[in-house]
Short mmCIF file of C-alpha atoms in Angstrom, two decimals:
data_model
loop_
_atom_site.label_atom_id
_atom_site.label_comp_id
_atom_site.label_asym_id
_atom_site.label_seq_id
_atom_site.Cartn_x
_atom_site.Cartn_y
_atom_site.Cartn_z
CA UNK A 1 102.41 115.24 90.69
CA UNK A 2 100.42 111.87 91.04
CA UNK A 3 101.96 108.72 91.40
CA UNK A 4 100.79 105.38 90.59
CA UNK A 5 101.48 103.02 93.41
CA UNK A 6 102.42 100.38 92.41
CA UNK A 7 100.36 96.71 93.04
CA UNK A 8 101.30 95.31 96.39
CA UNK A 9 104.27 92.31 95.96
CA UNK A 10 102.09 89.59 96.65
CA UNK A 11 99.70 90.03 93.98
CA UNK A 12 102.79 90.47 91.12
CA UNK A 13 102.32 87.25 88.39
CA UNK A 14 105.13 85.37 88.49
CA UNK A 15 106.25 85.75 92.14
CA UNK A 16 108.06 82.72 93.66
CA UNK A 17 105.66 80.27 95.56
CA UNK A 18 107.68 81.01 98.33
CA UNK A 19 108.35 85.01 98.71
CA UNK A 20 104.47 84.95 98.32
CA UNK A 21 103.91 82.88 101.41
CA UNK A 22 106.63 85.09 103.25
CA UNK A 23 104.61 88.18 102.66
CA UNK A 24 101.42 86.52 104.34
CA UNK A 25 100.29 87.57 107.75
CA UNK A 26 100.41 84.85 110.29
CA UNK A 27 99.12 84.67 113.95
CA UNK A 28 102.51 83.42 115.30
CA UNK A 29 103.60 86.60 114.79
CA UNK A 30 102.01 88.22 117.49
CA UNK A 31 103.21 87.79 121.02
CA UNK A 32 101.54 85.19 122.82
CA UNK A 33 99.55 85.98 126.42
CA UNK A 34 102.35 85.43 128.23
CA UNK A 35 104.43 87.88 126.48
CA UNK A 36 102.10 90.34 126.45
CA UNK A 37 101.71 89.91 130.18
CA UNK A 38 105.33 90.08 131.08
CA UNK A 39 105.35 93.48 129.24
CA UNK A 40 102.71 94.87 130.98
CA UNK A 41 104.45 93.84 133.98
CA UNK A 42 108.00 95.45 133.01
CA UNK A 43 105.97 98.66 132.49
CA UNK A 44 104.71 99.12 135.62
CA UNK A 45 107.71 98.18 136.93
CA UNK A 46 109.81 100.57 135.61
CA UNK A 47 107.24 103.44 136.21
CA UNK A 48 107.98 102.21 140.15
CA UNK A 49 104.25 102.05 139.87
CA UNK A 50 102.87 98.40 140.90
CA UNK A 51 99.78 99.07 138.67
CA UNK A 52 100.12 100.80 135.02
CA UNK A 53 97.13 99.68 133.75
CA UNK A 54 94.80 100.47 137.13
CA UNK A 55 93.18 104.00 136.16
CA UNK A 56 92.78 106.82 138.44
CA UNK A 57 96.47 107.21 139.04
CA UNK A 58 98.23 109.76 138.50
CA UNK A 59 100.61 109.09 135.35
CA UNK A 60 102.61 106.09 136.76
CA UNK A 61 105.44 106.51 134.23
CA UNK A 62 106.44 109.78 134.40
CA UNK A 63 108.98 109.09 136.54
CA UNK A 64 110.37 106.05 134.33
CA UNK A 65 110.72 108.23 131.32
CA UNK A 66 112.65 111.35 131.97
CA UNK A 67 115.19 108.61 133.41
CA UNK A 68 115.01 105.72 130.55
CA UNK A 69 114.40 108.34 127.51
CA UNK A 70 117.10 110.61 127.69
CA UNK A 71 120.01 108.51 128.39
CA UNK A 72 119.00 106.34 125.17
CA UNK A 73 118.95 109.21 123.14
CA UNK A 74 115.95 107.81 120.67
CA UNK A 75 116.01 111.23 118.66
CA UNK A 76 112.18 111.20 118.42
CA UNK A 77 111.00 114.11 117.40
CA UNK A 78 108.26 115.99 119.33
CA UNK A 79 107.07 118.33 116.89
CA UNK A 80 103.73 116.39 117.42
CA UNK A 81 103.62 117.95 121.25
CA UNK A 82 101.94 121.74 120.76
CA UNK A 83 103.80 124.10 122.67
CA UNK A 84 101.76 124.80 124.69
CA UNK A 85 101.51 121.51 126.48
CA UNK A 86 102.10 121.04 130.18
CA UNK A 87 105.49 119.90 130.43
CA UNK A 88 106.57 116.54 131.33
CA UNK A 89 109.60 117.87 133.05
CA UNK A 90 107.02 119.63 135.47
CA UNK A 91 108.17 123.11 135.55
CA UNK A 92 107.17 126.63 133.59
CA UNK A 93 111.23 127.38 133.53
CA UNK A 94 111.64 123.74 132.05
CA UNK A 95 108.44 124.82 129.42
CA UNK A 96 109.83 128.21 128.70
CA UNK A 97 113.03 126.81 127.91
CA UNK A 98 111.63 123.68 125.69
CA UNK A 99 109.36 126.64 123.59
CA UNK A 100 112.58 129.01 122.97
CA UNK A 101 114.89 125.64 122.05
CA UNK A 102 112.52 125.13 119.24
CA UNK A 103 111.48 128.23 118.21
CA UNK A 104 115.67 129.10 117.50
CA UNK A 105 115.42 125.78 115.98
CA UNK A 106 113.13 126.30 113.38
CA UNK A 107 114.40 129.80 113.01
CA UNK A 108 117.51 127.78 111.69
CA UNK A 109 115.44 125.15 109.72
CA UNK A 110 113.89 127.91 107.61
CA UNK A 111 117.36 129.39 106.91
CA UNK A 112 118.74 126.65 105.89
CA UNK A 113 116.08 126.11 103.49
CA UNK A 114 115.94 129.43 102.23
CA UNK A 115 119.83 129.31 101.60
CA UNK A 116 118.59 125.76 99.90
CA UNK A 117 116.51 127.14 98.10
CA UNK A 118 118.79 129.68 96.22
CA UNK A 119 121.49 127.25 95.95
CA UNK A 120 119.17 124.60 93.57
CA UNK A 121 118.34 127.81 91.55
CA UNK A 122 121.69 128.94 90.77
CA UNK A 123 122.79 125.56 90.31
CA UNK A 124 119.60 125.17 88.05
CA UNK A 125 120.33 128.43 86.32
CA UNK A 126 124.09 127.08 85.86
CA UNK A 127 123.55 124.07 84.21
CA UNK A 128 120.56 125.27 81.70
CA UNK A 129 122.96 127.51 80.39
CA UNK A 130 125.54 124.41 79.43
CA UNK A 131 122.64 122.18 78.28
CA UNK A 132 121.52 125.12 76.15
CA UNK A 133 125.34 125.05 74.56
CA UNK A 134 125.69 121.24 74.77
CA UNK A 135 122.33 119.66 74.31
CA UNK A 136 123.88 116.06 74.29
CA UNK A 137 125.41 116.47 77.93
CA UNK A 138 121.58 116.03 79.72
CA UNK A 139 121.26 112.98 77.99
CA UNK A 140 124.48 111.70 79.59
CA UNK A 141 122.96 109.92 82.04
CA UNK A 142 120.63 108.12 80.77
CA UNK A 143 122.95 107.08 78.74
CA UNK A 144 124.90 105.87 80.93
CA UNK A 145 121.80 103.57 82.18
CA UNK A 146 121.46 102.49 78.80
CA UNK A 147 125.04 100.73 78.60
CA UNK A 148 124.41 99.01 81.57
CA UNK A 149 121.07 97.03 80.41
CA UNK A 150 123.11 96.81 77.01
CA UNK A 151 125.68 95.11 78.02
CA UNK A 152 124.19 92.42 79.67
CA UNK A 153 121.22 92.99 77.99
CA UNK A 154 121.10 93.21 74.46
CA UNK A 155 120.54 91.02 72.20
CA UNK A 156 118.61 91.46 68.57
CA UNK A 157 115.96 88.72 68.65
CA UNK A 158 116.83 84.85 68.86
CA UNK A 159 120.64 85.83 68.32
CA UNK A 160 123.33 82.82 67.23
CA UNK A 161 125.53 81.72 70.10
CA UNK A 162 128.03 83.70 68.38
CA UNK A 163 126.95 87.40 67.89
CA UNK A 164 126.52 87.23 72.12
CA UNK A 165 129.03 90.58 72.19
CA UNK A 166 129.90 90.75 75.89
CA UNK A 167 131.38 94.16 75.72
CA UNK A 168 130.24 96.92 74.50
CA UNK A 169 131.99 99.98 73.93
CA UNK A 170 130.47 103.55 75.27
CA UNK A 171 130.04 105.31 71.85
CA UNK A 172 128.22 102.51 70.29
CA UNK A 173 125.89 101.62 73.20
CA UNK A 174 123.50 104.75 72.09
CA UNK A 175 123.16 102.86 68.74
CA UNK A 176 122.37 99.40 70.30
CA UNK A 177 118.49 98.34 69.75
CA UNK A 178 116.99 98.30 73.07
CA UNK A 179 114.56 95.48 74.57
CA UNK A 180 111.39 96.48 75.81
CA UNK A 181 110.18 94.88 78.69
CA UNK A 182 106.51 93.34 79.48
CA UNK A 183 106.83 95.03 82.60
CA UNK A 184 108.98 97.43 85.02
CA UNK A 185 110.94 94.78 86.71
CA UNK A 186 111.33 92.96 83.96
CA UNK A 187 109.18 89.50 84.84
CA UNK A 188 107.12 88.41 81.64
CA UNK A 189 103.53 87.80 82.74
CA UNK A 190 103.52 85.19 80.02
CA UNK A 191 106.05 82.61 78.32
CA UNK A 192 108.54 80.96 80.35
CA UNK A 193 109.68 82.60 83.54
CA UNK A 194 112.42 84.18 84.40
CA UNK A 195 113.33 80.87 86.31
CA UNK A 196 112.50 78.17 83.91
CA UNK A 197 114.63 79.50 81.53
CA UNK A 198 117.70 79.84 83.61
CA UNK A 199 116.90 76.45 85.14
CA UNK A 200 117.17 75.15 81.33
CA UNK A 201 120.43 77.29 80.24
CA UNK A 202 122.16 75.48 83.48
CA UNK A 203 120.50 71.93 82.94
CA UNK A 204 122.37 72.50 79.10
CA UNK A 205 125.29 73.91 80.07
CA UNK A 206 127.28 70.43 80.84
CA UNK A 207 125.53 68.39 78.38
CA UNK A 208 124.75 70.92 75.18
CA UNK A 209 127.08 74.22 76.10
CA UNK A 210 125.11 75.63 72.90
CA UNK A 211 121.70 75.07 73.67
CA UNK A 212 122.44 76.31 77.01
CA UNK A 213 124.13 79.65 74.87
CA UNK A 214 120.76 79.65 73.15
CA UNK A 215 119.12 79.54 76.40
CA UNK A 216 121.33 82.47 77.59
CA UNK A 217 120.33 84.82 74.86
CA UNK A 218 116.52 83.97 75.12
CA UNK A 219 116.59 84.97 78.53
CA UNK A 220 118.79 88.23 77.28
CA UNK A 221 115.94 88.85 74.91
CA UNK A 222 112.96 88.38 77.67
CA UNK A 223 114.63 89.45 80.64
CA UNK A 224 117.25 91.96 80.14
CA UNK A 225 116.43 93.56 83.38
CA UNK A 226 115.66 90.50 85.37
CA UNK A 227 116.97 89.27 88.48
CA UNK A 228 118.82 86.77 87.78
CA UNK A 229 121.66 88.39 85.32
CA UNK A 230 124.56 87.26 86.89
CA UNK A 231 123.46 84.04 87.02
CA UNK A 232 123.04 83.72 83.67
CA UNK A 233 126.18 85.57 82.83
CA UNK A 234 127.55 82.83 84.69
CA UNK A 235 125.97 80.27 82.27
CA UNK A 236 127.20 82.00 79.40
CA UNK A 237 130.73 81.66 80.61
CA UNK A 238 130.89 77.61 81.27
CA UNK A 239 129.56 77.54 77.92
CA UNK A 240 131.99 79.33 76.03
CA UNK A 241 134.91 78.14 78.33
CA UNK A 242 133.34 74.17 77.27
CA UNK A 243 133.19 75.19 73.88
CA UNK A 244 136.49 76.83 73.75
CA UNK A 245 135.71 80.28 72.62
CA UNK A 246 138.11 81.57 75.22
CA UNK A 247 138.33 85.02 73.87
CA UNK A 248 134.78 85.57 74.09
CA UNK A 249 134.95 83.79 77.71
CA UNK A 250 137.54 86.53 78.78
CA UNK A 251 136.05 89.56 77.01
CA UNK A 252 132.17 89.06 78.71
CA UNK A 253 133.97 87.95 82.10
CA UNK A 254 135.94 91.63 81.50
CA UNK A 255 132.24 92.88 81.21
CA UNK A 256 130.76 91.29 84.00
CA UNK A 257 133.50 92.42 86.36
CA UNK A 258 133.52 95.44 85.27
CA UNK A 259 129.64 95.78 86.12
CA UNK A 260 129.59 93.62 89.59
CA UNK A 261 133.24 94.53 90.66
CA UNK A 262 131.55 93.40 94.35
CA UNK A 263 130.02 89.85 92.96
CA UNK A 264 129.85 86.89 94.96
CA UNK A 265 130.64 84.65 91.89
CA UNK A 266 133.95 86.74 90.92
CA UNK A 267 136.00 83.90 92.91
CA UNK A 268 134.10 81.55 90.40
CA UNK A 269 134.42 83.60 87.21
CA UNK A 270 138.50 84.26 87.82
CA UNK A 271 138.90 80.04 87.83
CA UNK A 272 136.62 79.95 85.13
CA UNK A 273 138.39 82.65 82.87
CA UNK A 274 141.62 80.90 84.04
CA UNK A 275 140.59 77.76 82.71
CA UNK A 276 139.84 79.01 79.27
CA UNK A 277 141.83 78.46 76.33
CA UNK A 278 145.37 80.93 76.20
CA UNK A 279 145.62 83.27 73.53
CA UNK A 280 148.16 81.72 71.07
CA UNK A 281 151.39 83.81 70.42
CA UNK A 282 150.52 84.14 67.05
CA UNK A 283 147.75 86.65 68.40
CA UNK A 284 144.98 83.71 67.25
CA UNK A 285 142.75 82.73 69.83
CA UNK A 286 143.30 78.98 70.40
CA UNK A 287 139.21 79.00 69.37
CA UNK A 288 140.10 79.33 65.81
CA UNK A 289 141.79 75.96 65.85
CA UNK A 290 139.83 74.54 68.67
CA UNK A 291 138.77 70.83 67.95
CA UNK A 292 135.68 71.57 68.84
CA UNK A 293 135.06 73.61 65.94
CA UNK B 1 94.45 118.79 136.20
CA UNK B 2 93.59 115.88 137.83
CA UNK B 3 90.93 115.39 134.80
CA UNK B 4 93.19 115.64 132.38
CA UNK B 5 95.87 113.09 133.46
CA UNK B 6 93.34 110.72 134.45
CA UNK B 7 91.71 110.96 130.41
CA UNK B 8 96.07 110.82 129.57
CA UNK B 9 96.16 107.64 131.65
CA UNK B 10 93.10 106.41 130.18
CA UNK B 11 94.42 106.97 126.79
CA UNK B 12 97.51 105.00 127.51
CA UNK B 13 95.84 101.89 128.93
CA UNK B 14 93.57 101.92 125.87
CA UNK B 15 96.68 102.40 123.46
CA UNK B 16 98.38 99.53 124.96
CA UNK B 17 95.85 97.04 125.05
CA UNK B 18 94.51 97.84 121.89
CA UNK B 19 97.90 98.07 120.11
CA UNK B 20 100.53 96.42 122.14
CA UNK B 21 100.41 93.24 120.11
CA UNK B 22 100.70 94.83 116.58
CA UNK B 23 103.67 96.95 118.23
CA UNK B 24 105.43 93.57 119.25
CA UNK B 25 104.34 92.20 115.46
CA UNK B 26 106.09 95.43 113.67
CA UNK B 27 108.71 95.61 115.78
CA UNK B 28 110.09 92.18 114.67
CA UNK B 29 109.04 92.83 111.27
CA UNK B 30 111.18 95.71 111.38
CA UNK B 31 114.62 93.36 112.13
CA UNK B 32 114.61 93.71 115.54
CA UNK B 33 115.89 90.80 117.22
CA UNK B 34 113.67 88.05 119.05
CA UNK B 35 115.26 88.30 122.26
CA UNK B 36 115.33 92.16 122.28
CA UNK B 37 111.49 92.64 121.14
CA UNK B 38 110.30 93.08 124.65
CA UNK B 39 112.78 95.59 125.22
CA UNK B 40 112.37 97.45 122.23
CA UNK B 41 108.26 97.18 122.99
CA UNK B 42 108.77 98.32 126.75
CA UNK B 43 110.87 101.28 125.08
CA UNK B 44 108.27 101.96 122.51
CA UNK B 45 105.71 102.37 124.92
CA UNK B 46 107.68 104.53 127.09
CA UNK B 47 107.93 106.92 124.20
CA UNK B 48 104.19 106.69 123.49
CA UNK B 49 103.44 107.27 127.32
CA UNK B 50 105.64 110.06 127.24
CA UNK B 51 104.08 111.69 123.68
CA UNK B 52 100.66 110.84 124.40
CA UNK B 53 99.83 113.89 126.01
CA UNK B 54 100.97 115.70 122.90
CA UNK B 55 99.45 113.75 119.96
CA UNK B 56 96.95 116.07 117.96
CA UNK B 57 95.67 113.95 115.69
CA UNK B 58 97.63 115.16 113.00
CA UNK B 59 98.37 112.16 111.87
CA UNK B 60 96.22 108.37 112.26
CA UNK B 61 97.40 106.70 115.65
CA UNK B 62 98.60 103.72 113.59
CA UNK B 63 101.18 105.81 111.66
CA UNK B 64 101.99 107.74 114.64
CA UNK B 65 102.60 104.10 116.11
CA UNK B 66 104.36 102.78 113.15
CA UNK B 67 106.73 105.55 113.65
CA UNK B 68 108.07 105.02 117.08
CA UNK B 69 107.84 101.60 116.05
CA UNK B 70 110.53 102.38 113.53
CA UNK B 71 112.85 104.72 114.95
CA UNK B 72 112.97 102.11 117.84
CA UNK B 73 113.75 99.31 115.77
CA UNK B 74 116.60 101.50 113.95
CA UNK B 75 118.35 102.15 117.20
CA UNK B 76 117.84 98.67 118.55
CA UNK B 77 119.37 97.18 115.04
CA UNK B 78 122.15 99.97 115.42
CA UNK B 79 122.77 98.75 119.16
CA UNK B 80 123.02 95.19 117.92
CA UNK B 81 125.25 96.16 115.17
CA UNK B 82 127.60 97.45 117.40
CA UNK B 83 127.66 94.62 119.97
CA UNK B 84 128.39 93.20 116.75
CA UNK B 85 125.62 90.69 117.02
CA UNK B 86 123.47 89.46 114.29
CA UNK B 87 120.88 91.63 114.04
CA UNK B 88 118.44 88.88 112.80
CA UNK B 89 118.75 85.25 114.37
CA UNK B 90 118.44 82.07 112.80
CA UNK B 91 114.72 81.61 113.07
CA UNK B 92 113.91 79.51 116.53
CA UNK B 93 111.21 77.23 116.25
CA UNK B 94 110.20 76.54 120.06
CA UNK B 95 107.35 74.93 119.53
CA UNK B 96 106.41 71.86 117.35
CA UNK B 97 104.54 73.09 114.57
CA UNK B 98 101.01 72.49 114.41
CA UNK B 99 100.98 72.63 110.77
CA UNK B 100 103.19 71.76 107.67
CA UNK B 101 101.89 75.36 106.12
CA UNK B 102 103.05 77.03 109.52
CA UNK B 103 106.75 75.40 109.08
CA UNK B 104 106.60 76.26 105.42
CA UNK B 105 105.81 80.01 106.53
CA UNK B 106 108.35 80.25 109.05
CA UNK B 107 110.74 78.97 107.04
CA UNK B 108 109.54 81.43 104.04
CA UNK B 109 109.49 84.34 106.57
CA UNK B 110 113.21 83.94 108.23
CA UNK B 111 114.86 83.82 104.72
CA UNK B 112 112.71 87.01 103.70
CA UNK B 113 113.85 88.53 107.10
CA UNK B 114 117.26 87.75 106.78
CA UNK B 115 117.33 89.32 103.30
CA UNK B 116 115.97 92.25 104.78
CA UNK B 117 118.90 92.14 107.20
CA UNK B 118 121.30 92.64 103.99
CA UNK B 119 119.58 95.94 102.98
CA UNK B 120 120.07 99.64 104.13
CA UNK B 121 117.17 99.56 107.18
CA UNK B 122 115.66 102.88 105.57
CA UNK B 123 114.80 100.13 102.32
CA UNK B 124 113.69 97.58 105.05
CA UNK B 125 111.45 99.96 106.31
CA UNK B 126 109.90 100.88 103.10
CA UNK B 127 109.42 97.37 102.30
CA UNK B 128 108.00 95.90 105.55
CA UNK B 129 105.85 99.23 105.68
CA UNK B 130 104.28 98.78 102.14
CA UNK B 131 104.73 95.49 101.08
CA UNK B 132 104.13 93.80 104.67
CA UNK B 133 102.12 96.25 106.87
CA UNK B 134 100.37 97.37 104.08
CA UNK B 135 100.22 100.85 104.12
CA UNK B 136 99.80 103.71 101.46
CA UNK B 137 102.60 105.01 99.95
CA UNK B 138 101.70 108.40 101.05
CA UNK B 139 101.56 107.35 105.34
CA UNK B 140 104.81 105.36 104.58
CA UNK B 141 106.49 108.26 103.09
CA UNK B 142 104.78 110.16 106.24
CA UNK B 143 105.95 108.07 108.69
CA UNK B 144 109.46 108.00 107.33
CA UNK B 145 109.28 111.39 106.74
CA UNK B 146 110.76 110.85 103.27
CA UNK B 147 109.30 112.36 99.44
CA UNK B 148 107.04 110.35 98.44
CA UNK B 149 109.09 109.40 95.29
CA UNK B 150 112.27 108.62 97.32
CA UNK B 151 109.98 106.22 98.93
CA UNK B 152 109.28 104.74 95.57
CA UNK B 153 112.96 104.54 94.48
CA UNK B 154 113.75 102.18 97.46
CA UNK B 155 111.11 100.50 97.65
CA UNK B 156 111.63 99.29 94.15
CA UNK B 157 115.38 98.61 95.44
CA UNK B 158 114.22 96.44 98.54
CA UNK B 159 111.73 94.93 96.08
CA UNK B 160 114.08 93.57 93.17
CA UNK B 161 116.93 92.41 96.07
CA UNK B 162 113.95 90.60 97.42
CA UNK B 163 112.84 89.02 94.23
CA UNK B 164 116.61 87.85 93.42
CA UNK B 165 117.30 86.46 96.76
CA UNK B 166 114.35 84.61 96.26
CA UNK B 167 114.67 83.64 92.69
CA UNK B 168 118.36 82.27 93.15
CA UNK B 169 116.98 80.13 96.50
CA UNK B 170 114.31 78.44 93.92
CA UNK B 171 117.00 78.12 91.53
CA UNK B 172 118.98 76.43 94.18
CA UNK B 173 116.63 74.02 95.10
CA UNK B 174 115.34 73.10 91.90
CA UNK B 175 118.82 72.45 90.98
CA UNK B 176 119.83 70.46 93.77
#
């Protein structure tokens, strides 16, 4: 199978100024002389060896590393070291033993892969036999993935304030037109970023809770995978707490919890949602006679 | 015999001056702290000392490297962890900057490490191998000794927490 790499970070369009610069290489980043000469020093040091770096010696660190190695247990693998090496440890008993540990070792490997092996293709064999009697259950997953960018995400183009649904139920998500994005991670190499957009939705949401709304479901419609969802979720909510539509408010904060139960803005959203307008106990959301409407 | 160590010897002298800075550089890349890099680079050239002998060739030198490089810096970020220190520092600037751009970087580069610092280290390592160090996606998944397309999955993980962190600082500042 081939893969495409994908384009290094730093050359993505649309990259803050700033990640761009943090990806750059810079000389500070490598130890200075002094550094470098204390570490030199601490090696030969700890091979007990007043010169590491003078040739013609015989292995100064030999000593140093069956002591510091073991003890730290750094799991590094020595499959690179053929067999038939002369051992570190010195001795042919030592070597002897070394070879037999990791021949029984990959003795075991190669079980355990063979009994991998026939596990995946019983398992394999298993569940073709249910997809061939339920063809819809393969697609579950997907599906699944699908709800997610819906709920947040969806939006038919330049929706009114209004027909933002926040929640979406399971059945109907399959049915819900789906966004296509100008690219993978869902940054727009053209039009407004990402960023400006948001930066407008908040700079409304005070002064013009709608435009900011409008603001919200542009972004929806050019980023539904973008970074900066919650954010905007966010948005959405002052909005429709400022203009009252407290049912709406509750429903997409029910949404939003549901998606980021771990969010850093739930403390946020719970004083938000608390603010919003009570149902009435005539089962009317206070919206419908909100004086703001 | 006495041939043999002396070319091993050789080797190692050669390794470490040719190498020894870009060890120090990955290392910190990597998350390990700044006052633990010189332990962690002593440690990492134990290892190589020690596996030198042994190295085929199998794979380049520099992924060979870049692996001790990270299973060191794993098990110097797990020692930290449980000392229950921060495994990244707030970024120390020692020295008075020579340059505006240099402060900018600095200041670019601790945030992006101490994103890092919020992710699973086997996404770090993806990341700071491909998107930093710049290798192939085939020696990263090599060195990690990972599928290839695992290596893809989080590295596209690292990569959007990296572009949100960033993203919401902007936001922040264009805010305030």
């Amino acid at each position: 199978m081939t893969h495409f790499a994908p384009p290094p970070l730093r050359l993505e369009p649309g990259l803050p100024k700033e990640l761009r610069l943090a990806l750059r290489d810079d000389p500070s980043e490598f130890p200075s002389a002094e550094e470098l000469g204390a570490l030199r020093a601490r090696l030969a040091e700890s091979a007990s060896s007043p010169a590491l770096s003078r040739r013609g010696e015989r292995r100064p660190m030999v000593s140093a590393i069956a002591v510091a190695d073991e003890p730290r247990n750094l799991e590094l693998r020595s499959e690179r070291c053929p067999d038939g090496a002369p051992s570190e440890r010195g001795t042919r008993a030592q070597s002897s033993r070394q070879l037999r540990r990791r021949v029984s070792a990959s003795v075991i490997v190669a079980c355990l892969f063979v009994a991998a092996i026939a596990a995946a293709a019983s398992y394999w064999a298993a569940n073709h036999k249910k997809n061939e009697s339920s063809p819809l259950i393969g697609s579950s997953a997907r599906h699944g993935d699908e709800r997610r960018a819906s709920m947040l995400g969806s939006a038919s183009p330049e929706p009114p304030a209004s027909a933002l649904q926040p929640a979406i139920s399971e059945s109907s998500a399959g049915a819900l037109p789906t966004v296509t994005t100008k690219s993978p991670s869902g940054i727009a190499a053209e039009g407004p970023s990402e960023l400006d957009l948001l930066h407008e939705a908040r700079r409304l949401q005070n002064t013009d809770p709608a435009g900011a709304l409008r603001a919200v479901a542009r972004h929806i419609r050019l980023f539904p995978h973008g970074v900066l969802v919650q954010e905007r979720e966010l948005v959405a909510l002052e909005a429709l707490v400022r203009l009252g539509r407290g049912a709406e408010a509750r429903a997409r904060a029910a949404t939003f919890l549901r998606l980021y139960p771990e969010s850093m803005y739930t403390p946020r959203l719970r004083k938000l949602v608390s603010q919003a307008a009570p149902v009435n106990s005539t089962g009317l959301d206070s919206e419908t006679v909100s004086p703001w409407h | 015999m006495v041939g043999i160590e002396l070319a091993e010897s050789h080797d190692f002298d050669e390794v470490f001056e040719t190498h020894a800075r870009f060890v120090w550089r990955a290392l910190a890349r990597l998350g390990v702290a700044t006052s633990d890099i010189a332990d962690a680079s002593q440690e990492v050239f134990v290892v190589i000392h020690r596996q030198l002998p042994g190295f085929e060739g199998r794979s380049s030198l520099k992924t060979w490297l870049y692996e001790i490089c990270v299973r060191v810096a794993g098990s110097f970020r797990n020692r930290a962890f449980r000392r229950h220190e921060q495994a990244v520092e707030a970024p120390v600037i020692s020295y008075e900057a020579r340059q505006d751009d240099e402060l900018d970087w600095r200041r670019a580069r601790a945030f992006l490490m101490a994103v890092l610092d919020q992710l699973d280290q086997e996404k770090r390592e993806v990341f700071v191998l491909y998107d930093i160090e710049g290798l192939s996606m085939p020696e990263v998944a090599g060195v990690l000794r990972c599928p290839v397309t695992t290596a893809y999955s989080r590295l596209e993980v690292a990569r959007r927490a990296v572009r949100a962190a960033f993203a919401r600082r902007t936001l922040t500042e264009r805010s305030a």
